[in-house]
């Protein structure tokens, strides 16, 4: 009896359901026919293709340009205006899989620009999490791990939260497995438990819930109410409700139990909205559309929120046609609101349909939906992207005129517009808007301001901004990578005071540094010749247990470079000894730096042990290693050993000598006055297809000039210049002039000078000093006066080049000329210089900053070094 009653009830219910579904299908069919009658079939005709092509072409073109810049940056040529994140984004837009993107980054990290690119890698996770671009984030975290830059726990927590949003429940578990159990925070445990519930793993859920702390009065549970509800539903299915409820009550979870049909519908709607958003993030519009259509057919109340969610999905997937169709449907249903208009505006702007966008804003206002900050920010972003400066400021003026104040997003968009070509008024106006913000500046806007100031090379403005924000407690919100960017910029600019202050702010605000941040501070000190200070900072970090592991090969190599440049071989070897004691890996760059120090300090006897250590640790030498050893032996006069290393390298077959190596040997031969060997090396160099450079010419002129073979020296410059298309530079001409005076050929020296002026080679202060001293040395003081007058472009019997140059060592030369009987001429010269307001003394070259990357000393020495 009971069974038959149940069947009767079931049959009746089934009939009602079928009737409802049939009614819905009938209504849907009628609506479709009416729509087609008025609107036509949207999928026919070429219009859709045209729109689609116009939407995709500009985006793809921009991505290809960024990718081209990336290929140059990998080789150490040029910068990346948008940073490394823009590169990863462009590769994704060009359809490159995650594995290929990883290969690109790994190749770059192993190349010449590794030290430039490595800091950018650490900043990628934060940007990817911010933009929900987590599909390639695991690969980036793997890269950081492989290069000794593991991401912090907070990054992994954000990744797990994003994976949960995307319903990647297996991914959550995989990410959690990479972390030690002790490092899992309550929030992370809650995420893992929620993901486990979605995988129907109740035992795993209970295991993670048991690790959550007991609820305390006033504290908030890490587990969301939605997560708790999901766990409770699973427990009900497995008949373990009491056990699970007790555990949820222990941790203070809030359980929202919905009752009746309305509660069930709300849950269905929320689940559907989450699915649509997830499919939109993956650019899967067909799947999002299927969820939306199922929801419409289910009989639930279709609120504007649901339509807006699907409209946004259409925008994210780049389908303007789908947006237009849905937007018209929303108008007919009366579901349009300000969110709908702003979303549709985004679609028009993304496809560069500015006229339609403007018309939409007018329509929006006419329908009683005044433009809000989101509207103006969308318009502003489009103007900035198209580099329409006037249009950008017109939008800002219109926004302010409507009584709306700029917000954090507005300022971030405006900061993106600034470049080196921006006018002072634009820069000042953007910074004034940032200063006048009523909201507290967050890390995103702070970081955008920092990047903008660095990009436009306004570090003074950045210092003022930092000082203004310091008193507002901003540094408590700033992460280590942002500090690293600022420290590197001020270090490159030589502002050591600001570097120290930023490092102090990190300590004061308890911002935990990363290995890259420490590396930035050490590099900033080293390139500004503060090697000892950098070494002390490293020692301080080694004494901190939680920072000891951050002192890696890169940091030590930077310190080594500083001591090598300052010729402190004792310190170089001391640092190396400590590296070995602390089991810090020494790579080829490390050994090349130390070998370079041995060469510069004339301590090649210490190089033998370094080479033995390389062999013992299986560190392979490269072309720089051989070049450095050869240079060291040549500088110490052991030319036979240099030839021996060259012979060994050739027989090994891995490397071929290059221009730098040949120039090093030529320079060594010149030091030893070995003319015959030098000319043999020159012939071998040309036979190998190596093109001589101006530095090669300078060495040969010096060598042959010292050997009293002036004619051959000048002839070889002429011959090699013709053969290889060289234009002798000022260093070559300085050597030629010096060689003429060495060989007591005064008239020939003046002839070389006239040739140089005719060739358009610009002289420098050193050149005029050598020329004037040569005249004085060969007892032609009056000609020396004429040289000095030509240097300052004063009336003279000699030709002069473009512009005033000056003479190095002006006062000393004047004293010698007075002693040679030219007192009156010297006084006339000084009076005329004073009258014209010209400097008497040639400017002193400032000390160049030390370069900390792999270097080969490209033989760009001054004339003084060659002479």
PDB file of N, CA and C in Angstrom, residues 266-356:
ATOM      1  N   UNK A 266      19.028  29.233  -4.404  1.00  0.00           N
ATOM      2  CA  UNK A 266      20.136  30.171  -4.183  1.00  0.00           C
ATOM      3  C   UNK A 266      21.477  29.453  -4.292  1.00  0.00           C
ATOM      4  N   UNK A 267      21.508  28.239  -3.709  1.00  0.00           N
ATOM      5  CA  UNK A 267      22.763  27.488  -3.770  1.00  0.00           C
ATOM      6  C   UNK A 267      23.097  27.114  -5.210  1.00  0.00           C
ATOM      7  N   UNK A 268      22.056  26.720  -5.992  1.00  0.00           N
ATOM      8  CA  UNK A 268      22.284  26.379  -7.395  1.00  0.00           C
ATOM      9  C   UNK A 268      22.803  27.591  -8.178  1.00  0.00           C
ATOM     10  N   UNK A 269      22.205  28.751  -7.915  1.00  0.00           N
ATOM     11  CA  UNK A 269      22.615  29.973  -8.610  1.00  0.00           C
ATOM     12  C   UNK A 269      24.065  30.312  -8.291  1.00  0.00           C
ATOM     13  N   UNK A 270      24.417  30.246  -7.001  1.00  0.00           N
ATOM     14  CA  UNK A 270      25.785  30.576  -6.597  1.00  0.00           C
ATOM     15  C   UNK A 270      26.790  29.618  -7.228  1.00  0.00           C
ATOM     16  N   UNK A 271      26.430  28.332  -7.263  1.00  0.00           N
ATOM     17  CA  UNK A 271      27.337  27.358  -7.886  1.00  0.00           C
ATOM     18  C   UNK A 271      27.496  27.648  -9.380  1.00  0.00           C
ATOM     19  N   UNK A 272      26.397  28.009 -10.017  1.00  0.00           N
ATOM     20  CA  UNK A 272      26.445  28.306 -11.458  1.00  0.00           C
ATOM     21  C   UNK A 272      27.281  29.551 -11.735  1.00  0.00           C
ATOM     22  N   UNK A 273      27.119  30.578 -10.907  1.00  0.00           N
ATOM     23  CA  UNK A 273      27.915  31.803 -11.078  1.00  0.00           C
ATOM     24  C   UNK A 273      29.392  31.510 -10.922  1.00  0.00           C
ATOM     25  N   UNK A 274      29.747  30.688  -9.952  1.00  0.00           N
ATOM     26  CA  UNK A 274      31.159  30.319  -9.756  1.00  0.00           C
ATOM     27  C   UNK A 274      31.694  29.582 -10.971  1.00  0.00           C
ATOM     28  N   UNK A 275      30.859  28.697 -11.539  1.00  0.00           N
ATOM     29  CA  UNK A 275      31.284  27.948 -12.734  1.00  0.00           C
ATOM     30  C   UNK A 275      31.495  28.876 -13.921  1.00  0.00           C
ATOM     31  N   UNK A 276      30.564  29.810 -14.121  1.00  0.00           N
ATOM     32  CA  UNK A 276      30.695  30.754 -15.240  1.00  0.00           C
ATOM     33  C   UNK A 276      31.985  31.562 -15.114  1.00  0.00           C
ATOM     34  N   UNK A 277      32.274  32.029 -13.890  1.00  0.00           N
ATOM     35  CA  UNK A 277      33.500  32.810 -13.666  1.00  0.00           C
ATOM     36  C   UNK A 277      34.743  31.970 -13.931  1.00  0.00           C
ATOM     37  N   UNK A 278      34.704  30.722 -13.494  1.00  0.00           N
ATOM     38  CA  UNK A 278      35.862  29.838 -13.691  1.00  0.00           C
ATOM     39  C   UNK A 278      36.098  29.586 -15.174  1.00  0.00           C
ATOM     40  N   UNK A 279      35.006  29.316 -15.932  1.00  0.00           N
ATOM     41  CA  UNK A 279      35.152  29.089 -17.373  1.00  0.00           C
ATOM     42  C   UNK A 279      35.638  30.352 -18.080  1.00  0.00           C
ATOM     43  N   UNK A 280      35.194  31.513 -17.609  1.00  0.00           N
ATOM     44  CA  UNK A 280      35.625  32.780 -18.218  1.00  0.00           C
ATOM     45  C   UNK A 280      37.109  33.000 -18.028  1.00  0.00           C
ATOM     46  N   UNK A 281      37.606  32.667 -16.846  1.00  0.00           N
ATOM     47  CA  UNK A 281      39.058  32.822 -16.593  1.00  0.00           C
ATOM     48  C   UNK A 281      39.880  31.944 -17.528  1.00  0.00           C
ATOM     49  N   UNK A 282      39.307  30.795 -17.899  1.00  0.00           N
ATOM     50  CA  UNK A 282      39.999  29.876 -18.809  1.00  0.00           C
ATOM     51  C   UNK A 282      39.678  30.148 -20.278  1.00  0.00           C
ATOM     52  N   UNK A 283      38.961  31.266 -20.548  1.00  0.00           N
ATOM     53  CA  UNK A 283      38.588  31.647 -21.916  1.00  0.00           C
ATOM     54  C   UNK A 283      37.732  30.573 -22.595  1.00  0.00           C
ATOM     55  N   UNK A 284      36.900  29.902 -21.823  1.00  0.00           N
ATOM     56  CA  UNK A 284      36.048  28.833 -22.348  1.00  0.00           C
ATOM     57  C   UNK A 284      34.601  29.333 -22.367  1.00  0.00           C
ATOM     58  N   UNK A 285      34.264  30.111 -23.395  1.00  0.00           N
ATOM     59  CA  UNK A 285      32.928  30.688 -23.463  1.00  0.00           C
ATOM     60  C   UNK A 285      31.838  29.646 -23.721  1.00  0.00           C
ATOM     61  N   UNK A 286      32.051  28.645 -24.588  1.00  0.00           N
ATOM     62  CA  UNK A 286      30.992  27.642 -24.798  1.00  0.00           C
ATOM     63  C   UNK A 286      30.545  26.966 -23.497  1.00  0.00           C
ATOM     64  N   UNK A 287      31.504  26.636 -22.627  1.00  0.00           N
ATOM     65  CA  UNK A 287      31.141  25.991 -21.358  1.00  0.00           C
ATOM     66  C   UNK A 287      30.392  26.956 -20.457  1.00  0.00           C
ATOM     67  N   UNK A 288      30.817  28.232 -20.426  1.00  0.00           N
ATOM     68  CA  UNK A 288      30.118  29.235 -19.623  1.00  0.00           C
ATOM     69  C   UNK A 288      28.692  29.425 -20.140  1.00  0.00           C
ATOM     70  N   UNK A 289      28.544  29.435 -21.478  1.00  0.00           N
ATOM     71  CA  UNK A 289      27.217  29.595 -22.086  1.00  0.00           C
ATOM     72  C   UNK A 289      26.313  28.417 -21.733  1.00  0.00           C
ATOM     73  N   UNK A 290      26.882  27.210 -21.702  1.00  0.00           N
ATOM     74  CA  UNK A 290      26.101  26.021 -21.371  1.00  0.00           C
ATOM     75  C   UNK A 290      25.559  26.105 -19.947  1.00  0.00           C
ATOM     76  N   UNK A 291      26.399  26.584 -19.016  1.00  0.00           N
ATOM     77  CA  UNK A 291      25.958  26.737 -17.622  1.00  0.00           C
ATOM     78  C   UNK A 291      24.841  27.775 -17.533  1.00  0.00           C
ATOM     79  N   UNK A 292      25.002  28.883 -18.238  1.00  0.00           N
ATOM     80  CA  UNK A 292      24.001  29.957 -18.230  1.00  0.00           C
ATOM     81  C   UNK A 292      22.665  29.454 -18.793  1.00  0.00           C
ATOM     82  N   UNK A 293      22.729  28.717 -19.912  1.00  0.00           N
ATOM     83  CA  UNK A 293      21.508  28.203 -20.530  1.00  0.00           C
ATOM     84  C   UNK A 293      20.815  27.185 -19.625  1.00  0.00           C
ATOM     85  N   UNK A 294      21.595  26.328 -18.981  1.00  0.00           N
ATOM     86  CA  UNK A 294      21.012  25.343 -18.066  1.00  0.00           C
ATOM     87  C   UNK A 294      20.280  26.032 -16.914  1.00  0.00           C
ATOM     88  N   UNK A 295      20.911  27.139 -16.442  1.00  0.00           N
ATOM     89  CA  UNK A 295      20.315  27.882 -15.334  1.00  0.00           C
ATOM     90  C   UNK A 295      18.979  28.494 -15.763  1.00  0.00           C
ATOM     91  N   UNK A 296      18.915  29.010 -16.993  1.00  0.00           N
ATOM     92  CA  UNK A 296      17.670  29.598 -17.496  1.00  0.00           C
ATOM     93  C   UNK A 296      16.564  28.545 -17.596  1.00  0.00           C
ATOM     94  N   UNK A 297      16.934  27.337 -18.023  1.00  0.00           N
ATOM     95  CA  UNK A 297      15.946  26.270 -18.207  1.00  0.00           C
ATOM     96  C   UNK A 297      15.542  25.614 -16.894  1.00  0.00           C
ATOM     97  N   UNK A 298      16.299  25.880 -15.834  1.00  0.00           N
ATOM     98  CA  UNK A 298      16.031  25.199 -14.556  1.00  0.00           C
ATOM     99  C   UNK A 298      14.820  25.771 -13.827  1.00  0.00           C
ATOM    100  N   UNK A 299      14.366  26.954 -14.253  1.00  0.00           N
ATOM    101  CA  UNK A 299      13.197  27.548 -13.625  1.00  0.00           C
ATOM    102  C   UNK A 299      13.508  28.458 -12.460  1.00  0.00           C
ATOM    103  N   UNK A 300      14.793  28.700 -12.143  1.00  0.00           N
ATOM    104  CA  UNK A 300      15.133  29.586 -11.031  1.00  0.00           C
ATOM    105  C   UNK A 300      14.916  31.029 -11.458  1.00  0.00           C
ATOM    106  N   UNK A 301      14.836  31.916 -10.490  1.00  0.00           N
ATOM    107  CA  UNK A 301      14.667  33.336 -10.771  1.00  0.00           C
ATOM    108  C   UNK A 301      15.966  33.901 -11.326  1.00  0.00           C
ATOM    109  N   UNK A 302      15.959  34.388 -12.568  1.00  0.00           N
ATOM    110  CA  UNK A 302      17.155  34.917 -13.221  1.00  0.00           C
ATOM    111  C   UNK A 302      17.320  36.389 -12.871  1.00  0.00           C
ATOM    112  N   UNK A 303      18.132  36.653 -11.889  1.00  0.00           N
ATOM    113  CA  UNK A 303      18.348  38.030 -11.431  1.00  0.00           C
ATOM    114  C   UNK A 303      19.355  38.742 -12.340  1.00  0.00           C
ATOM    115  N   UNK A 304      19.406  40.099 -12.311  1.00  0.00           N
ATOM    116  CA  UNK A 304      20.402  40.841 -13.102  1.00  0.00           C
ATOM    117  C   UNK A 304      21.833  40.394 -12.798  1.00  0.00           C
ATOM    118  N   UNK A 305      22.081  39.971 -11.551  1.00  0.00           N
ATOM    119  CA  UNK A 305      23.416  39.520 -11.163  1.00  0.00           C
ATOM    120  C   UNK A 305      23.882  38.372 -12.057  1.00  0.00           C
ATOM    121  N   UNK A 306      22.965  37.453 -12.389  1.00  0.00           N
ATOM    122  CA  UNK A 306      23.320  36.293 -13.216  1.00  0.00           C
ATOM    123  C   UNK A 306      23.674  36.759 -14.629  1.00  0.00           C
ATOM    124  N   UNK A 307      22.840  37.642 -15.200  1.00  0.00           N
ATOM    125  CA  UNK A 307      23.120  38.146 -16.546  1.00  0.00           C
ATOM    126  C   UNK A 307      24.432  38.928 -16.596  1.00  0.00           C
ATOM    127  N   UNK A 308      24.677  39.744 -15.564  1.00  0.00           N
ATOM    128  CA  UNK A 308      25.929  40.519 -15.528  1.00  0.00           C
ATOM    129  C   UNK A 308      27.145  39.605 -15.459  1.00  0.00           C
ATOM    130  N   UNK A 309      26.991  38.506 -14.735  1.00  0.00           N
ATOM    131  CA  UNK A 309      28.097  37.550 -14.625  1.00  0.00           C
ATOM    132  C   UNK A 309      28.414  36.941 -15.988  1.00  0.00           C
ATOM    133  N   UNK A 310      27.386  36.530 -16.712  1.00  0.00           N
ATOM    134  CA  UNK A 310      27.605  35.938 -18.036  1.00  0.00           C
ATOM    135  C   UNK A 310      28.084  36.991 -19.031  1.00  0.00           C
ATOM    136  N   UNK A 311      27.581  38.229 -18.910  1.00  0.00           N
ATOM    137  CA  UNK A 311      28.042  39.321 -19.786  1.00  0.00           C
ATOM    138  C   UNK A 311      29.541  39.552 -19.604  1.00  0.00           C
ATOM    139  N   UNK A 312      29.990  39.530 -18.360  1.00  0.00           N
ATOM    140  CA  UNK A 312      31.422  39.701 -18.086  1.00  0.00           C
ATOM    141  C   UNK A 312      32.226  38.547 -18.665  1.00  0.00           C
ATOM    142  N   UNK A 313      31.648  37.338 -18.628  1.00  0.00           N
ATOM    143  CA  UNK A 313      32.331  36.182 -19.214  1.00  0.00           C
ATOM    144  C   UNK A 313      32.524  36.379 -20.717  1.00  0.00           C
ATOM    145  N   UNK A 314      31.492  36.904 -21.390  1.00  0.00           N
ATOM    146  CA  UNK A 314      31.599  37.180 -22.833  1.00  0.00           C
ATOM    147  C   UNK A 314      32.719  38.181 -23.117  1.00  0.00           C
ATOM    148  N   UNK A 315      32.848  39.199 -22.252  1.00  0.00           N
ATOM    149  CA  UNK A 315      33.904  40.209 -22.415  1.00  0.00           C
ATOM    150  C   UNK A 315      35.276  39.572 -22.219  1.00  0.00           C
ATOM    151  N   UNK A 316      35.414  38.786 -21.146  1.00  0.00           N
ATOM    152  CA  UNK A 316      36.703  38.154 -20.859  1.00  0.00           C
ATOM    153  C   UNK A 316      37.141  37.231 -21.994  1.00  0.00           C
ATOM    154  N   UNK A 317      36.167  36.581 -22.635  1.00  0.00           N
ATOM    155  CA  UNK A 317      36.486  35.654 -23.724  1.00  0.00           C
ATOM    156  C   UNK A 317      36.623  36.371 -25.068  1.00  0.00           C
ATOM    157  N   UNK A 318      36.439  37.692 -25.083  1.00  0.00           N
ATOM    158  CA  UNK A 318      36.686  38.481 -26.286  1.00  0.00           C
ATOM    159  C   UNK A 318      35.632  38.356 -27.362  1.00  0.00           C
ATOM    160  N   UNK A 319      34.409  37.984 -26.981  1.00  0.00           N
ATOM    161  CA  UNK A 319      33.344  37.845 -27.986  1.00  0.00           C
ATOM    162  C   UNK A 319      32.400  39.042 -27.909  1.00  0.00           C
ATOM    163  N   UNK A 320      32.687  40.067 -28.681  1.00  0.00           N
ATOM    164  CA  UNK A 320      31.855  41.270 -28.681  1.00  0.00           C
ATOM    165  C   UNK A 320      30.456  40.971 -29.217  1.00  0.00           C
ATOM    166  N   UNK A 321      30.377  40.081 -30.195  1.00  0.00           N
ATOM    167  CA  UNK A 321      29.065  39.737 -30.767  1.00  0.00           C
ATOM    168  C   UNK A 321      28.160  39.112 -29.716  1.00  0.00           C
ATOM    169  N   UNK A 322      28.711  38.207 -28.891  1.00  0.00           N
ATOM    170  CA  UNK A 322      27.920  37.587 -27.826  1.00  0.00           C
ATOM    171  C   UNK A 322      27.498  38.635 -26.799  1.00  0.00           C
ATOM    172  N   UNK A 323      28.395  39.597 -26.529  1.00  0.00           N
ATOM    173  CA  UNK A 323      28.078  40.679 -25.577  1.00  0.00           C
ATOM    174  C   UNK A 323      26.885  41.493 -26.081  1.00  0.00           C
ATOM    175  N   UNK A 324      26.939  41.871 -27.356  1.00  0.00           N
ATOM    176  CA  UNK A 324      25.868  42.695 -27.934  1.00  0.00           C
ATOM    177  C   UNK A 324      24.524  41.973 -27.888  1.00  0.00           C
ATOM    178  N   UNK A 325      24.544  40.694 -28.251  1.00  0.00           N
ATOM    179  CA  UNK A 325      23.308  39.911 -28.245  1.00  0.00           C
ATOM    180  C   UNK A 325      22.711  39.833 -26.846  1.00  0.00           C
ATOM    181  N   UNK A 326      23.556  39.538 -25.858  1.00  0.00           N
ATOM    182  CA  UNK A 326      23.072  39.404 -24.484  1.00  0.00           C
ATOM    183  C   UNK A 326      22.616  40.752 -23.933  1.00  0.00           C
ATOM    184  N   UNK A 327      23.330  41.812 -24.281  1.00  0.00           N
ATOM    185  CA  UNK A 327      23.008  43.140 -23.772  1.00  0.00           C
ATOM    186  C   UNK A 327      21.610  43.573 -24.256  1.00  0.00           C
ATOM    187  N   UNK A 328      21.312  43.283 -25.531  1.00  0.00           N
ATOM    188  CA  UNK A 328      19.983  43.609 -26.062  1.00  0.00           C
ATOM    189  C   UNK A 328      18.900  42.819 -25.336  1.00  0.00           C
ATOM    190  N   UNK A 329      19.186  41.545 -25.060  1.00  0.00           N
ATOM    191  CA  UNK A 329      18.232  40.716 -24.321  1.00  0.00           C
ATOM    192  C   UNK A 329      17.984  41.279 -22.927  1.00  0.00           C
ATOM    193  N   UNK A 330      19.072  41.747 -22.271  1.00  0.00           N
ATOM    194  CA  UNK A 330      18.951  42.319 -20.923  1.00  0.00           C
ATOM    195  C   UNK A 330      18.101  43.589 -20.940  1.00  0.00           C
ATOM    196  N   UNK A 331      18.232  44.383 -22.025  1.00  0.00           N
ATOM    197  CA  UNK A 331      17.426  45.604 -22.143  1.00  0.00           C
ATOM    198  C   UNK A 331      15.938  45.253 -22.210  1.00  0.00           C
ATOM    199  N   UNK A 332      15.621  44.233 -23.034  1.00  0.00           N
ATOM    200  CA  UNK A 332      14.227  43.835 -23.198  1.00  0.00           C
ATOM    201  C   UNK A 332      13.643  43.291 -21.890  1.00  0.00           C
ATOM    202  N   UNK A 333      14.476  42.634 -21.097  1.00  0.00           N
ATOM    203  CA  UNK A 333      14.021  42.052 -19.833  1.00  0.00           C
ATOM    204  C   UNK A 333      14.031  43.061 -18.685  1.00  0.00           C
ATOM    205  N   UNK A 334      14.636  44.243 -18.940  1.00  0.00           N
ATOM    206  CA  UNK A 334      14.725  45.249 -17.892  1.00  0.00           C
ATOM    207  C   UNK A 334      15.757  44.926 -16.821  1.00  0.00           C
ATOM    208  N   UNK A 335      16.794  44.151 -17.216  1.00  0.00           N
ATOM    209  CA  UNK A 335      17.836  43.737 -16.273  1.00  0.00           C
ATOM    210  C   UNK A 335      19.086  44.620 -16.334  1.00  0.00           C
ATOM    211  N   UNK A 336      19.022  45.725 -17.050  1.00  0.00           N
ATOM    212  CA  UNK A 336      20.186  46.592 -17.212  1.00  0.00           C
ATOM    213  C   UNK A 336      20.398  47.421 -15.947  1.00  0.00           C
ATOM    214  N   UNK A 337      21.657  47.503 -15.503  1.00  0.00           N
ATOM    215  CA  UNK A 337      22.026  48.402 -14.410  1.00  0.00           C
ATOM    216  C   UNK A 337      23.392  49.000 -14.732  1.00  0.00           C
ATOM    217  N   UNK A 338      23.950  49.772 -13.816  1.00  0.00           N
ATOM    218  CA  UNK A 338      25.224  50.453 -14.073  1.00  0.00           C
ATOM    219  C   UNK A 338      26.352  49.448 -14.292  1.00  0.00           C
ATOM    220  N   UNK A 339      26.285  48.279 -13.631  1.00  0.00           N
ATOM    221  CA  UNK A 339      27.303  47.238 -13.822  1.00  0.00           C
ATOM    222  C   UNK A 339      27.244  46.715 -15.251  1.00  0.00           C
ATOM    223  N   UNK A 340      26.035  46.538 -15.771  1.00  0.00           N
ATOM    224  CA  UNK A 340      25.870  46.048 -17.147  1.00  0.00           C
ATOM    225  C   UNK A 340      26.505  47.020 -18.135  1.00  0.00           C
ATOM    226  N   UNK A 341      26.219  48.311 -17.948  1.00  0.00           N
ATOM    227  CA  UNK A 341      26.790  49.314 -18.851  1.00  0.00           C
ATOM    228  C   UNK A 341      28.316  49.344 -18.784  1.00  0.00           C
ATOM    229  N   UNK A 342      28.853  49.278 -17.593  1.00  0.00           N
ATOM    230  CA  UNK A 342      30.316  49.307 -17.455  1.00  0.00           C
ATOM    231  C   UNK A 342      30.954  48.073 -18.082  1.00  0.00           C
ATOM    232  N   UNK A 343      30.279  46.936 -17.969  1.00  0.00           N
ATOM    233  CA  UNK A 343      30.814  45.707 -18.573  1.00  0.00           C
ATOM    234  C   UNK A 343      30.771  45.803 -20.091  1.00  0.00           C
ATOM    235  N   UNK A 344      29.668  46.313 -20.631  1.00  0.00           N
ATOM    236  CA  UNK A 344      29.552  46.473 -22.084  1.00  0.00           C
ATOM    237  C   UNK A 344      30.553  47.508 -22.593  1.00  0.00           C
ATOM    238  N   UNK A 345      30.784  48.526 -21.792  1.00  0.00           N
ATOM    239  CA  UNK A 345      31.776  49.550 -22.150  1.00  0.00           C
ATOM    240  C   UNK A 345      33.154  48.918 -22.289  1.00  0.00           C
ATOM    241  N   UNK A 346      33.452  48.004 -21.371  1.00  0.00           N
ATOM    242  CA  UNK A 346      34.735  47.309 -21.410  1.00  0.00           C
ATOM    243  C   UNK A 346      34.881  46.520 -22.716  1.00  0.00           C
ATOM    244  N   UNK A 347      33.782  45.911 -23.180  1.00  0.00           N
ATOM    245  CA  UNK A 347      33.814  45.137 -24.428  1.00  0.00           C
ATOM    246  C   UNK A 347      34.114  46.037 -25.621  1.00  0.00           C
ATOM    247  N   UNK A 348      33.449  47.197 -25.695  1.00  0.00           N
ATOM    248  CA  UNK A 348      33.705  48.129 -26.795  1.00  0.00           C
ATOM    249  C   UNK A 348      35.152  48.620 -26.787  1.00  0.00           C
ATOM    250  N   UNK A 349      35.637  48.972 -25.601  1.00  0.00           N
ATOM    251  CA  UNK A 349      37.001  49.507 -25.503  1.00  0.00           C
ATOM    252  C   UNK A 349      38.038  48.442 -25.841  1.00  0.00           C
ATOM    253  N   UNK A 350      37.769  47.193 -25.454  1.00  0.00           N
ATOM    254  CA  UNK A 350      38.718  46.115 -25.741  1.00  0.00           C
ATOM    255  C   UNK A 350      38.861  45.882 -27.236  1.00  0.00           C
ATOM    256  N   UNK A 351      37.783  46.129 -28.002  1.00  0.00           N
ATOM    257  CA  UNK A 351      37.834  45.951 -29.454  1.00  0.00           C
ATOM    258  C   UNK A 351      38.072  47.274 -30.178  1.00  0.00           C
ATOM    259  N   UNK A 352      38.481  48.302 -29.414  1.00  0.00           N
ATOM    260  CA  UNK A 352      38.857  49.604 -29.983  1.00  0.00           C
ATOM    261  C   UNK A 352      37.704  50.276 -30.738  1.00  0.00           C
ATOM    262  N   UNK A 353      36.488  50.108 -30.238  1.00  0.00           N
ATOM    263  CA  UNK A 353      35.310  50.727 -30.867  1.00  0.00           C
ATOM    264  C   UNK A 353      34.921  51.950 -30.033  1.00  0.00           C
ATOM    265  N   UNK A 354      35.722  53.002 -30.183  1.00  0.00           N
ATOM    266  CA  UNK A 354      35.608  54.174 -29.328  1.00  0.00           C
ATOM    267  C   UNK A 354      34.298  54.932 -29.539  1.00  0.00           C
ATOM    268  N   UNK A 355      33.832  55.018 -30.782  1.00  0.00           N
ATOM    269  CA  UNK A 355      32.594  55.759 -31.043  1.00  0.00           C
ATOM    270  C   UNK A 355      31.407  55.100 -30.342  1.00  0.00           C
ATOM    271  N   UNK A 356      31.328  53.762 -30.458  1.00  0.00           N
ATOM    272  CA  UNK A 356      30.249  53.035 -29.779  1.00  0.00           C
ATOM    273  C   UNK A 356      30.355  53.178 -28.270  1.00  0.00           C
TER     274      UNK A 356
END
